[in-house]
Coordinates of C-alpha atoms and ligand atoms in Angstrom, one line a residue:
M29 CA -22.9 64.2 -75.2
H30 CA -26.1 62.1 -74.4
F31 CA -26.5 58.2 -73.9
T32 CA -29.3 55.5 -72.7
T33 CA -30.1 51.7 -72.8
L34 CA -32.4 50.4 -75.1
A35 CA -32.7 47.2 -73.8
S36 CA -30.7 45.5 -71.0
G37 CA -30.0 41.8 -69.9
S38 CA -30.0 38.3 -71.2
S39 CA -33.0 38.8 -73.4
G40 CA -31.0 41.6 -75.4
N41 CA -29.0 44.7 -75.0
A42 CA -28.3 47.9 -76.7
I43 CA -26.9 51.2 -75.8
L44 CA -27.2 54.5 -77.5
I45 CA -24.5 57.3 -77.4
G46 CA -24.3 60.4 -79.2
E47 CA -23.8 64.2 -79.3
D48 CA -26.1 66.5 -81.0
N49 CA -27.9 64.4 -83.9
R50 CA -25.6 61.8 -84.4
H51 CA -25.5 58.6 -82.6
L52 CA -23.9 55.2 -82.5
L53 CA -25.3 52.0 -81.0
V54 CA -23.2 49.7 -78.9
D55 CA -24.9 46.0 -79.7
C56 CA -28.3 45.3 -80.9
G57 CA -29.3 42.0 -79.1
I58 CA -33.1 42.6 -79.8
S59 CA -34.8 42.7 -82.8
G60 CA -34.3 45.3 -85.4
K61 CA -38.3 46.0 -84.7
S62 CA -38.0 46.1 -81.1
L63 CA -35.0 48.5 -81.2
L64 CA -37.0 51.0 -83.7
H65 CA -40.0 50.7 -81.2
N66 CA -37.9 51.5 -78.3
L67 CA -36.3 54.5 -79.9
S68 CA -39.7 56.0 -80.8
Q69 CA -40.5 55.7 -77.1
I70 CA -38.0 58.1 -76.1
N71 CA -38.9 60.2 -79.2
L72 CA -35.5 59.5 -80.9
S73 CA -35.5 58.7 -84.6
C74 CA -33.1 56.1 -86.4
S75 CA -32.0 58.8 -89.1
G76 CA -29.0 59.7 -86.7
I77 CA -27.7 56.4 -86.1
E78 CA -24.5 56.0 -88.2
G79 CA -23.1 52.6 -86.8
I80 CA -23.4 49.6 -84.5
V81 CA -20.3 48.6 -82.5
V82 CA -20.4 44.9 -81.4
T83 CA -18.8 44.1 -78.1
H84 CA -18.9 40.1 -78.5
E85 CA -21.0 37.5 -80.5
H86 CA -23.5 36.2 -78.0
V87 CA -27.0 36.4 -79.3
D88 CA -28.2 39.0 -76.5
H89 CA -25.9 41.4 -78.1
I90 CA -26.2 40.7 -82.1
R91 CA -29.7 39.3 -82.5
G92 CA -30.7 42.6 -84.5
V93 CA -27.4 43.6 -85.5
G94 CA -27.6 42.5 -89.1
I95 CA -31.2 43.1 -89.9
L96 CA -30.9 46.7 -88.3
A97 CA -27.7 47.6 -90.2
R98 CA -29.7 46.6 -93.7
K99 CA -32.6 48.4 -92.8
L100 CA -30.8 51.7 -92.0
K101 CA -27.8 51.1 -94.3
I102 CA -25.4 51.7 -91.7
P103 CA -21.9 49.9 -91.4
I104 CA -21.1 47.4 -88.2
Y105 CA -17.9 47.7 -86.4
A106 CA -16.1 44.7 -85.2
T107 CA -12.9 43.3 -84.7
T108 CA -11.3 40.6 -86.9
G109 CA -11.9 37.8 -84.5
L110 CA -15.4 38.7 -84.1
W111 CA -16.2 39.0 -87.7
K112 CA -14.9 35.4 -88.0
V113 CA -17.5 34.0 -85.5
M114 CA -20.3 36.4 -86.6
N115 CA -20.3 36.3 -90.3
H116 CA -22.9 33.3 -90.3
S117 CA -25.4 34.9 -88.2
L118 CA -25.6 38.4 -89.3
G119 CA -26.9 37.9 -93.0
K120 CA -26.0 39.4 -96.1
L121 CA -24.1 42.7 -95.9
A122 CA -22.6 45.1 -98.3
E123 CA -18.9 45.2 -98.4
D124 CA -18.8 48.8 -96.6
Q125 CA -21.0 47.5 -93.7
R126 CA -18.4 45.3 -92.6
I127 CA -16.0 47.4 -90.8
E128 CA -12.9 45.8 -89.0
V129 CA -11.7 47.6 -86.2
E130 CA -8.6 47.5 -83.9
E131 CA -8.7 48.9 -80.6
S132 CA -9.3 52.4 -81.3
F133 CA -11.6 54.0 -84.1
S134 CA -14.2 56.8 -84.8
C135 CA -17.8 56.5 -85.3
A136 CA -20.7 59.2 -85.2
G137 CA -18.0 61.6 -84.7
L138 CA -17.1 60.1 -81.1
D139 CA -13.8 58.3 -80.4
V140 CA -14.2 54.7 -79.5
L141 CA -12.0 52.5 -77.5
L142 CA -12.3 48.8 -77.1
Y143 CA -10.6 47.1 -74.1
P144 CA -10.7 43.4 -73.4
T145 CA -13.1 41.8 -70.7
S146 CA -13.1 38.3 -69.4
H147 CA -15.9 36.4 -70.6
D148 CA -16.7 33.1 -72.6
S149 CA -17.0 34.3 -76.0
R150 CA -14.4 34.3 -78.8
E151 CA -13.6 37.5 -77.9
S152 CA -15.2 40.3 -75.7
Y153 CA -14.7 44.1 -75.1
G154 CA -15.7 46.9 -73.0
L155 CA -15.7 50.5 -74.4
K156 CA -14.7 53.9 -73.5
I157 CA -16.5 56.1 -75.7
S158 CA -15.2 59.8 -75.7
R159 CA -15.9 63.1 -77.4
P160 CA -12.7 64.2 -79.6
K161 CA -10.8 66.8 -77.7
K162 CA -11.9 70.3 -78.6
K163 CA -10.8 74.0 -77.6
N164 CA -13.2 75.6 -75.4
K165 CA -15.0 72.0 -74.8
K166 CA -14.9 69.8 -72.0
D167 CA -13.7 66.3 -72.3
L168 CA -16.4 63.7 -71.7
A169 CA -16.6 60.2 -71.8
V170 CA -18.9 57.2 -71.3
G171 CA -17.4 54.1 -70.0
I172 CA -19.2 50.7 -70.6
A173 CA -18.5 47.3 -69.2
T174 CA -20.7 44.2 -69.2
D175 CA -20.1 40.6 -69.8
S176 CA -17.0 40.1 -67.7
G177 CA -16.7 37.5 -64.9
I178 CA -13.7 39.6 -63.0
I179 CA -12.8 43.1 -62.9
T180 CA -9.8 43.5 -64.8
E181 CA -6.9 45.7 -64.9
E182 CA -8.0 47.2 -68.2
M183 CA -11.3 48.1 -66.6
H184 CA -9.7 49.9 -63.9
R185 CA -7.5 51.8 -66.2
H186 CA -10.2 52.9 -68.7
L187 CA -13.3 53.4 -66.5
K188 CA -11.7 55.7 -63.6
G189 CA -13.1 59.0 -64.1
C190 CA -15.5 58.2 -67.0
D191 CA -18.3 61.0 -66.8
A192 CA -20.6 58.4 -66.8
L193 CA -20.4 54.5 -66.3
I194 CA -22.5 51.8 -67.6
V195 CA -21.6 48.6 -65.7
E196 CA -23.0 45.1 -65.5
A197 CA -24.7 44.1 -62.2
N198 CA -25.7 40.5 -63.3
Y199 CA -26.3 38.9 -60.1
D200 CA -26.8 38.7 -56.8
D201 CA -24.8 36.1 -55.0
Q202 CA -27.4 34.7 -52.6
R203 CA -30.0 34.7 -55.1
L204 CA -27.9 32.7 -57.5
Q205 CA -26.9 30.0 -54.9
Y206 CA -30.3 29.3 -53.9
G207 CA -31.9 29.9 -57.2
P208 CA -33.4 27.4 -59.9
Y209 CA -30.0 27.5 -62.1
P210 CA -28.2 23.9 -62.5
A211 CA -24.9 23.8 -60.8
Y212 CA -22.9 24.1 -64.0
L213 CA -24.7 27.1 -65.1
K214 CA -24.1 28.9 -61.6
K215 CA -20.5 27.8 -61.8
R216 CA -20.3 29.5 -65.4
I217 CA -21.8 32.7 -64.2
R218 CA -19.7 33.1 -61.1
G219 CA -16.8 31.9 -63.2
K220 CA -13.5 34.2 -64.3
F221 CA -15.5 34.3 -67.6
G222 CA -19.2 34.6 -66.7
H223 CA -20.8 37.7 -65.2
L224 CA -20.1 40.3 -62.7
D225 CA -22.2 40.4 -59.2
N226 CA -23.6 43.4 -57.4
K227 CA -20.8 43.7 -55.0
Q228 CA -17.9 43.0 -57.5
V229 CA -19.2 45.7 -59.5
A230 CA -19.8 48.1 -56.3
E231 CA -16.1 47.4 -55.6
G232 CA -15.1 48.6 -59.0
L233 CA -17.2 51.6 -58.6
L234 CA -15.5 52.4 -55.6
E235 CA -12.2 53.2 -57.7
W236 CA -14.0 54.4 -61.0
I237 CA -16.3 57.3 -59.7
Q238 CA -14.3 60.5 -59.6
E239 CA -15.4 64.0 -58.9
N240 CA -16.5 64.4 -62.5
T241 CA -18.7 61.2 -62.6
Q242 CA -22.3 62.3 -63.2
R243 CA -24.2 59.0 -63.5
V244 CA -24.1 55.4 -63.1
V245 CA -26.1 53.0 -64.9
L246 CA -26.5 49.4 -63.6
A247 CA -27.1 47.0 -66.5
H248 CA -27.3 43.6 -67.6
L249 CA -29.4 42.5 -64.6
S250 CA -30.2 38.7 -64.5
Q251 CA -33.9 37.9 -64.3
E252 CA -33.8 35.1 -62.2
N253 CA -30.7 35.9 -60.1
N254 CA -31.5 39.7 -59.0
T255 CA -33.9 42.4 -59.0
P256 CA -33.5 46.1 -59.7
E257 CA -34.1 46.8 -55.9
I258 CA -31.5 44.5 -54.7
A259 CA -28.9 45.7 -57.0
L260 CA -29.6 49.3 -56.4
S261 CA -29.7 48.7 -52.7
T262 CA -26.4 46.6 -52.6
V263 CA -24.6 48.9 -54.8
L264 CA -25.7 52.0 -53.0
G265 CA -24.8 50.2 -49.4
I266 CA -21.3 49.9 -50.8
L267 CA -20.9 53.4 -51.9
R268 CA -22.3 55.0 -48.8
D269 CA -20.3 52.8 -46.7
S270 CA -17.0 53.8 -48.3
K271 CA -14.4 56.0 -46.3
G272 CA -12.6 58.6 -48.3
S273 CA -12.8 62.1 -49.7
K274 CA -15.3 61.2 -52.6
N275 CA -18.9 61.6 -51.7
L276 CA -20.0 58.4 -53.6
A277 CA -23.2 58.7 -52.2
N278 CA -24.1 61.7 -54.2
V279 CA -23.9 60.3 -57.7
P280 CA -27.1 59.2 -59.2
V281 CA -27.4 55.4 -59.7
H282 CA -30.0 54.2 -62.3
V283 CA -31.0 50.7 -63.1
A284 CA -31.5 49.8 -66.6
P285 CA -35.0 48.4 -67.7
R286 CA -34.6 45.1 -69.1
H287 CA -37.2 45.3 -72.4
S288 CA -37.9 49.1 -72.4
P289 CA -35.6 52.2 -72.9
H290 CA -34.1 54.2 -70.3
E291 CA -34.7 58.0 -70.6
L292 CA -32.0 59.7 -72.4
M293 CA -29.5 61.0 -70.2
V294 CA -27.6 64.0 -71.1
L295 CA -24.0 64.9 -69.6
M296 CA -23.7 68.3 -68.3
E297 CA -21.1 70.4 -70.2
Ligands
ZN321 ZN1 -22.0 37.5 -73.1
ZN322 ZN1 -24.5 39.3 -72.4

C-alpha cells in the first residue's frame, strides 16, 4: 500500500492512497491542472485514479474535484449531506459520477471508513483507509485526520494503531496569538470547530502511534501561524519526552509540503 500528499494547507489539499496501480484521491483542493502537474512530478499518471473521496465542502478541499472528475471520468464519493452543499460548486456531473456514501464503502479496491471530525462545515470527516483482509497479506491501514478543532473520541478509536498517519498540525499557538490574524479568526481557528495545533496533535499521536506505525505525516500547516520547522520540533519534542514502553522517537515524522507533492511513501509488508 502506498500514499502521499499532493498539496497540503489552506491553499489546497489532496492525498493519494492506493495499492499497485490503483489509487484514490482524498479531496482535490487545488486545480485539476495543478493536481496532474504534481502527480507527474512524482512520476505517477492519473490513469490509475478510480475516484475522489470528499472530506468536507470547504474550498481548500473541493476546488478541483468537479473538473478532475470530468477530465478523468471518475466518480466522486461523498455523504448525502455533503452533496447537498457541494452540488452548486462542482459543476455538471454524470449521474454515475455522483456517489452517495455512508460511513463505509470501497473505492479503488480499498476499504474506506469515514468518521466525523469537529469542524465548521456542514459535515466533516476523517478517514481510515485499509486494505481488505486477505490471507497471507498483512493488514495495513492509513489514518487521516485534518480539519478538526479538537481530538475526538472517534479519532482515538480509528487512528490508534494505523500503519501510517496523516494528521493536521495547523498552527503554533504562540504564533497564532502574536500573529496578524484578526481576533475573530484566531478564535475560530482555536475553537472547537477550527483546527488542531502542533501540541494537540502531538498529544493525539502519543496514543495513536503503536508498534506497527511506520510513518507520520504532519499536514494542513498554516502559512502564517506555523512553519515546518516549528511543527516538527514541537511534535518530535513531545514524542521524545513521552514516558512508556513505546519507542515513539523512532517513527519517521514528515511534513507535507504546501504546494508540491511529498515523495510517494510505501508501507512495508
Ligand atoms: Zn475545512
Ligand atoms: Zn482545510
